[in-house]
XYZ file of C-alpha atoms in Angstrom:
379
model
C -25.111 -26.076 13.394
C -22.846 -27.973 11.020
C -19.833 -28.830 13.171
C -17.895 -30.086 10.142
C -18.140 -26.844 8.170
C -16.268 -23.542 8.448
C -17.327 -20.594 6.288
C -14.830 -18.065 4.937
C -15.064 -14.791 3.066
C -11.685 -13.625 1.771
C -11.248 -10.408 -0.161
C -8.838 -9.928 -3.070
C -5.536 -11.634 -3.782
C -3.806 -11.003 -0.434
C -6.760 -12.428 1.515
C -6.884 -15.418 -0.817
C -3.165 -16.050 -0.268
C -3.423 -15.870 3.525
C -6.574 -17.955 3.710
C -5.052 -20.566 1.399
C -2.211 -21.189 3.871
C -4.624 -21.343 6.808
C -6.907 -23.774 4.975
C -4.016 -26.149 4.308
C -3.147 -26.105 8.006
C -6.795 -26.725 8.926
C -7.209 -29.631 6.518
C -3.942 -31.137 7.741
C -5.398 -31.266 11.249
C -8.990 -32.178 10.260
C -9.009 -33.808 6.797
C -12.805 -34.186 6.757
C -13.391 -30.478 7.400
C -15.596 -28.685 4.847
C -14.745 -25.052 4.026
C -17.106 -22.905 1.963
C -17.892 -19.289 1.045
C -16.134 -16.612 -1.004
C -12.514 -17.219 -1.986
C -9.960 -17.310 -4.755
C -7.738 -19.793 -6.579
C -5.251 -20.357 -3.745
C -8.102 -21.247 -1.401
C -9.619 -23.553 -4.003
C -6.252 -25.269 -4.417
C -6.453 -25.976 -0.679
C -9.846 -27.690 -0.992
C -12.150 -24.688 -0.593
C -15.660 -24.733 -2.096
C -15.958 -21.206 -3.550
C -19.557 -20.097 -3.995
C -18.235 -16.822 -5.450
C -14.740 -15.636 -6.381
C -13.013 -13.170 -4.044
C -12.121 -10.986 -7.034
C -15.752 -9.828 -7.063
C -15.157 -8.021 -3.740
C -12.326 -5.883 -5.142
C -13.125 -2.156 -5.041
C -10.907 0.922 -4.891
C -12.169 4.014 -3.092
C -15.631 5.420 -2.531
C -16.392 6.152 -6.173
C -15.798 2.515 -7.146
C -17.904 1.312 -4.210
C -20.861 3.415 -5.375
C -20.912 1.791 -8.807
C -20.537 -1.726 -7.373
C -22.786 -1.302 -4.325
C -25.940 -3.067 -5.627
C -23.961 -6.172 -6.602
C -22.031 -6.253 -3.307
C -25.178 -5.825 -1.207
C -26.898 -8.607 -3.151
C -23.944 -10.945 -2.608
C -23.821 -10.207 1.115
C -27.579 -10.708 1.517
C -27.554 -14.024 -0.362
C -24.531 -15.249 1.587
C -26.117 -14.312 4.900
C -29.325 -16.154 3.995
C -27.399 -19.245 2.971
C -25.291 -19.319 6.135
C -28.249 -18.719 8.444
C -30.179 -21.527 6.726
C -27.303 -23.967 7.346
C -25.106 -22.443 10.078
C -21.400 -23.313 10.017
C -19.431 -24.088 13.171
C -17.505 -20.850 12.648
C -17.436 -17.899 10.278
C -14.038 -16.449 9.355
C -13.788 -13.070 7.671
C -10.423 -12.602 5.991
C -9.736 -8.905 5.485
C -12.445 -7.159 3.328
C -13.857 -5.303 6.378
C -16.361 -3.214 4.399
C -18.028 -6.409 3.236
C -17.360 -8.663 6.219
C -18.023 -6.676 9.380
C -21.743 -6.071 8.814
C -22.157 -9.681 7.730
C -20.243 -10.861 10.810
C -22.438 -8.784 13.108
C -25.612 -10.404 11.766
C -24.154 -13.910 11.945
C -22.858 -13.397 15.480
C -26.294 -12.135 16.569
C -27.655 -15.448 15.288
C -25.234 -17.366 17.506
C -22.528 -18.221 14.979
C -18.991 -17.701 16.396
C -16.976 -15.180 14.391
C -13.243 -14.808 13.868
C -11.687 -12.093 11.742
C -8.265 -12.532 10.195
C -6.300 -9.324 9.500
C -7.364 -6.418 11.667
C -8.937 -3.463 9.850
C -6.581 -0.505 9.816
C -8.291 1.301 12.662
C -4.820 2.431 13.792
C -4.504 4.395 10.555
C -8.022 5.682 9.899
C -11.714 5.019 10.624
C -11.324 4.397 14.359
C -15.103 4.495 14.651
C -15.029 0.933 13.328
C -14.004 -0.316 16.764
C -17.657 -0.227 17.917
C -18.744 -2.353 14.968
C -15.848 -4.760 15.539
C -16.932 -5.131 19.164
C -20.408 -6.148 17.996
C -19.233 -8.360 15.133
C -16.105 -10.260 16.170
C -15.321 -12.765 18.921
C -11.618 -13.183 18.103
C -9.392 -10.886 16.039
C -6.310 -12.587 14.585
C -3.701 -9.869 14.056
C -0.818 -9.941 11.577
C 1.135 -7.002 13.024
C 2.691 -7.062 16.525
C 1.359 -3.676 17.642
C -2.311 -4.506 16.973
C -3.438 -6.614 19.999
C -2.856 -3.656 22.324
C -5.452 -1.667 20.366
C -8.116 -4.189 21.407
C -7.043 -4.476 25.047
C -10.012 -2.513 26.445
C -12.624 -3.413 23.831
C -13.766 -6.851 24.968
C -12.555 -8.356 21.677
C -9.997 -11.132 22.098
C -6.967 -10.336 19.925
C -3.976 -12.552 19.152
C -0.832 -11.778 17.172
C -0.119 -14.651 14.768
C 2.616 -13.093 12.633
C 2.377 -12.187 8.972
C 2.128 -15.085 6.497
C 4.240 -13.290 3.901
C 7.187 -13.362 6.293
C 7.109 -17.152 6.051
C 6.531 -17.363 2.310
C 9.248 -14.887 1.314
C 12.832 -16.060 1.897
C 14.966 -14.102 4.311
C 17.705 -13.830 1.668
C 16.040 -13.554 -1.779
C 18.061 -14.780 -4.758
C 18.130 -12.041 -7.398
C 20.148 -14.048 -9.921
C 17.794 -17.053 -9.843
C 14.728 -14.815 -10.140
C 16.167 -13.049 -13.169
C 16.994 -16.366 -14.792
C 13.421 -17.592 -14.205
C 12.006 -14.445 -15.831
C 14.470 -14.473 -18.718
C 16.014 -11.170 -17.634
C 19.662 -10.167 -18.155
C 21.866 -10.985 -15.183
C 23.544 -7.590 -15.435
C 22.075 -4.096 -15.383
C 19.507 -2.419 -13.173
C 15.934 -3.710 -13.236
C 12.887 -1.661 -12.242
C 9.699 -3.376 -11.038
C 6.478 -1.500 -11.806
C 3.705 -2.653 -9.478
C 0.516 -0.618 -10.048
C -1.786 -2.809 -7.939
C -4.289 -5.587 -8.520
C -7.473 -3.511 -8.861
C -8.746 -2.022 -12.087
C -9.011 1.458 -10.587
C -5.431 1.269 -9.314
C -4.085 0.297 -12.720
C -6.207 3.005 -14.327
C -4.756 5.736 -12.114
C -1.182 4.493 -11.666
C -0.044 2.642 -14.780
C 0.582 5.776 -16.878
C 2.592 7.802 -14.325
C 4.575 4.713 -13.268
C 5.559 3.899 -16.867
C 6.413 7.527 -17.614
C 8.623 7.582 -14.523
C 10.228 4.336 -15.710
C 10.976 5.937 -19.075
C 12.674 8.860 -17.295
C 14.838 6.485 -15.238
C 15.889 4.586 -18.366
C 16.675 7.872 -20.135
C 18.876 8.918 -17.202
C 20.777 5.643 -17.414
C 19.619 4.492 -13.979
C 17.585 1.517 -15.275
C 18.146 -0.838 -18.201
C 15.090 -3.097 -17.831
C 11.482 -2.532 -16.712
C 9.206 -5.408 -15.672
C 5.461 -5.249 -14.980
C 3.720 -8.251 -13.397
C 0.050 -8.297 -14.415
C -1.958 -9.363 -11.374
C -4.765 -11.084 -13.304
C -5.839 -11.464 -16.954
C -8.610 -8.871 -16.727
C -6.009 -6.136 -16.273
C -3.934 -7.028 -19.318
C -5.745 -4.809 -21.873
C -5.277 -1.761 -19.615
C -1.577 -2.500 -19.139
C -1.046 -3.069 -22.868
C -2.789 0.214 -23.662
C -0.514 2.136 -21.291
C 2.572 0.321 -22.582
C 1.701 1.206 -26.199
C 2.684 4.826 -25.448
C 6.266 3.707 -24.712
C 7.315 1.562 -27.705
C 11.026 2.139 -27.070
C 10.935 1.251 -23.376
C 12.864 -1.974 -22.521
C 9.670 -3.396 -21.057
C 8.721 -6.952 -20.167
C 5.168 -7.844 -19.157
C 4.723 -10.919 -16.973
C 1.507 -12.759 -16.141
C 1.457 -12.854 -12.350
C 4.790 -13.818 -10.723
C 4.951 -10.589 -8.743
C 7.204 -12.210 -6.142
C 9.689 -13.286 -8.812
C 9.667 -9.735 -10.168
C 10.318 -8.268 -6.711
C 13.178 -10.696 -6.149
C 14.674 -9.819 -9.557
C 14.471 -6.031 -9.325
C 16.801 -3.391 -7.933
C 13.993 -0.965 -7.089
C 10.201 -0.875 -7.328
C 7.570 1.710 -8.078
C 4.704 0.297 -6.062
C 1.089 1.082 -5.246
C 0.282 1.581 -1.571
C -0.962 -1.680 -0.088
C 0.272 -5.176 0.690
C 2.820 -5.025 -2.144
C 4.797 -2.432 -0.182
C 5.281 -4.962 2.623
C 6.199 -7.634 0.068
C 8.888 -5.372 -1.388
C 10.249 -4.737 2.093
C 10.378 -8.465 2.822
C 12.280 -8.927 -0.439
C 14.685 -6.243 0.894
C 14.112 -4.055 -2.174
C 14.062 -0.237 -2.051
C 10.842 1.303 -3.308
C 8.965 4.468 -4.050
C 5.318 4.258 -3.004
C 2.745 6.003 -5.161
C -1.031 6.165 -5.056
C -3.875 7.937 -6.794
C -7.629 7.796 -6.302
C -10.474 9.453 -8.117
C -10.907 13.079 -7.051
C -14.126 12.229 -5.194
C -12.600 9.296 -3.291
C -9.550 11.348 -2.354
C -11.657 14.225 -0.995
C -13.751 11.832 1.079
C -10.746 9.943 2.482
C -8.089 12.614 2.878
C -9.526 14.101 6.061
C -9.846 10.791 7.885
C -6.239 9.690 8.295
C -4.599 9.327 11.696
C -1.058 8.361 10.713
C 1.421 10.452 8.728
C 2.289 7.525 6.415
C 0.316 5.033 4.309
C 3.056 2.568 3.310
C 3.247 -0.511 5.534
C 7.071 -0.428 5.813
C 6.889 3.157 7.070
C 4.054 2.365 9.486
C 5.880 -0.653 10.922
C 9.123 1.314 11.256
C 7.390 4.281 12.864
C 9.220 6.605 10.502
C 9.506 7.460 6.809
C 11.911 4.824 5.503
C 10.864 5.057 1.855
C 9.272 7.895 -0.157
C 5.492 8.197 -0.447
C 3.952 10.246 -3.270
C 0.177 10.485 -3.092
C -2.479 11.938 -5.383
C -1.259 15.222 -6.963
C 2.315 14.514 -5.776
C 2.344 11.198 -7.671
C 3.767 12.569 -10.911
C 6.261 10.886 -13.271
C 8.928 13.489 -12.496
C 8.526 13.191 -8.730
C 8.523 9.377 -8.860
C 11.663 9.305 -11.020
C 13.435 11.881 -8.845
C 12.666 9.954 -5.642
C 13.836 6.687 -7.207
C 16.984 8.305 -8.548
C 17.851 9.765 -5.167
C 17.623 6.315 -3.580
C 19.711 4.652 -6.286
C 22.472 7.233 -5.961
C 22.883 6.738 -2.181
C 24.471 3.317 -1.505
C 24.663 3.877 2.252
C 20.921 4.542 2.409
C 20.213 1.422 0.350
C 22.244 -0.716 2.755
C 20.499 0.824 5.745
C 17.125 0.066 4.140
C 18.116 -3.538 3.563
C 19.136 -3.909 7.216
C 15.896 -2.362 8.473
C 13.823 -4.565 6.177
C 15.618 -7.664 7.447
C 14.827 -6.737 11.065
C 11.205 -6.151 10.030
C 11.083 -9.556 8.379
C 12.330 -11.300 11.518
C 9.784 -9.483 13.712
C 6.895 -10.671 11.504
C 8.025 -14.285 11.122
C 5.838 -16.771 13.023
C 4.171 -20.078 12.144
C 1.167 -18.008 11.092
C -0.940 -20.672 9.401
C -0.547 -23.115 12.299
C -1.338 -20.457 14.926
C -4.411 -19.293 12.993
C -5.651 -22.835 12.355
C -5.366 -23.769 16.016
C -7.221 -20.640 17.131
C -10.023 -21.330 14.635
C -10.372 -24.992 15.615
C -10.502 -24.017 19.294
C -13.405 -21.687 18.487
C -15.218 -24.218 16.307
C -15.225 -27.019 18.869
C -18.615 -27.466 20.599
């Protein structure tokens, strides 16, 4: 076993961001440490040797998985063979449970210690995964405070380490500075349109989000619309959707989603990590989501919680509107946004609740994770 090497597999942009912070903390403690596997640009900036890019793990719903399945299975098989041939001191799966858990089970059976960073959402749906987690994971590092209790009787060690975004995002975001950085007017109401980082998300959400934005501008509730494009591969899809709204006061931005959240007055946002980011930026939001008809039918009967948005789940109540599938229409999105904007007392209450949420999630996450991983990796 190579005691100087840790292997990581991080899925998508949020996993890459989290793992990047943890890698910096690891390399600060052990400069000679080698870290390899599947990761993205933030991990590579922290000294990671990426055999494949994490973007290749991005899928959205069952229909997308079916088309990508041969490639994903090939990648997992090749990675498993490579890691078994030269075992690392520790394997760390960062999110991406559909890809990681089966891989982790096989590696753990071969005697490689396994940590998993970011608990799968077994509290929301797919509770049957707990049996696989028990077989696959030695130590679950949890980013939400309610999660360790879920593992109390499973035999899986679970530790709350806080959420890394609560450290990265300032407690009091500066709207004026963010607008200046983006070249936006200091005055007027700005709408952030955040359709997700996956191709399927942009395909299903970009059109209704932009149509809702046009309605809000027409009603005089918004004077500027900004869309951060998560990565270059999505730009043609965004441009195509934007071409149907030539009169919309629209600005497209490459990346910089955090700047856009800081600059905006309200966001239309896809369900996922971006909803938590908006909450940490203390910005009101309307959550929308659409899947293919097949994916929605397969998933709709498996939910355990009434809400899908992370701010609502953490609060234990519906703080912000959620419009899913057939309810995610331009009219409904614009109406929900307009209702929020026209209720100043509700907006202030949201800001207060989001601040409390931010404080509850703020820990030295990277340091806590790095220490837990090094403790596991030591012979």
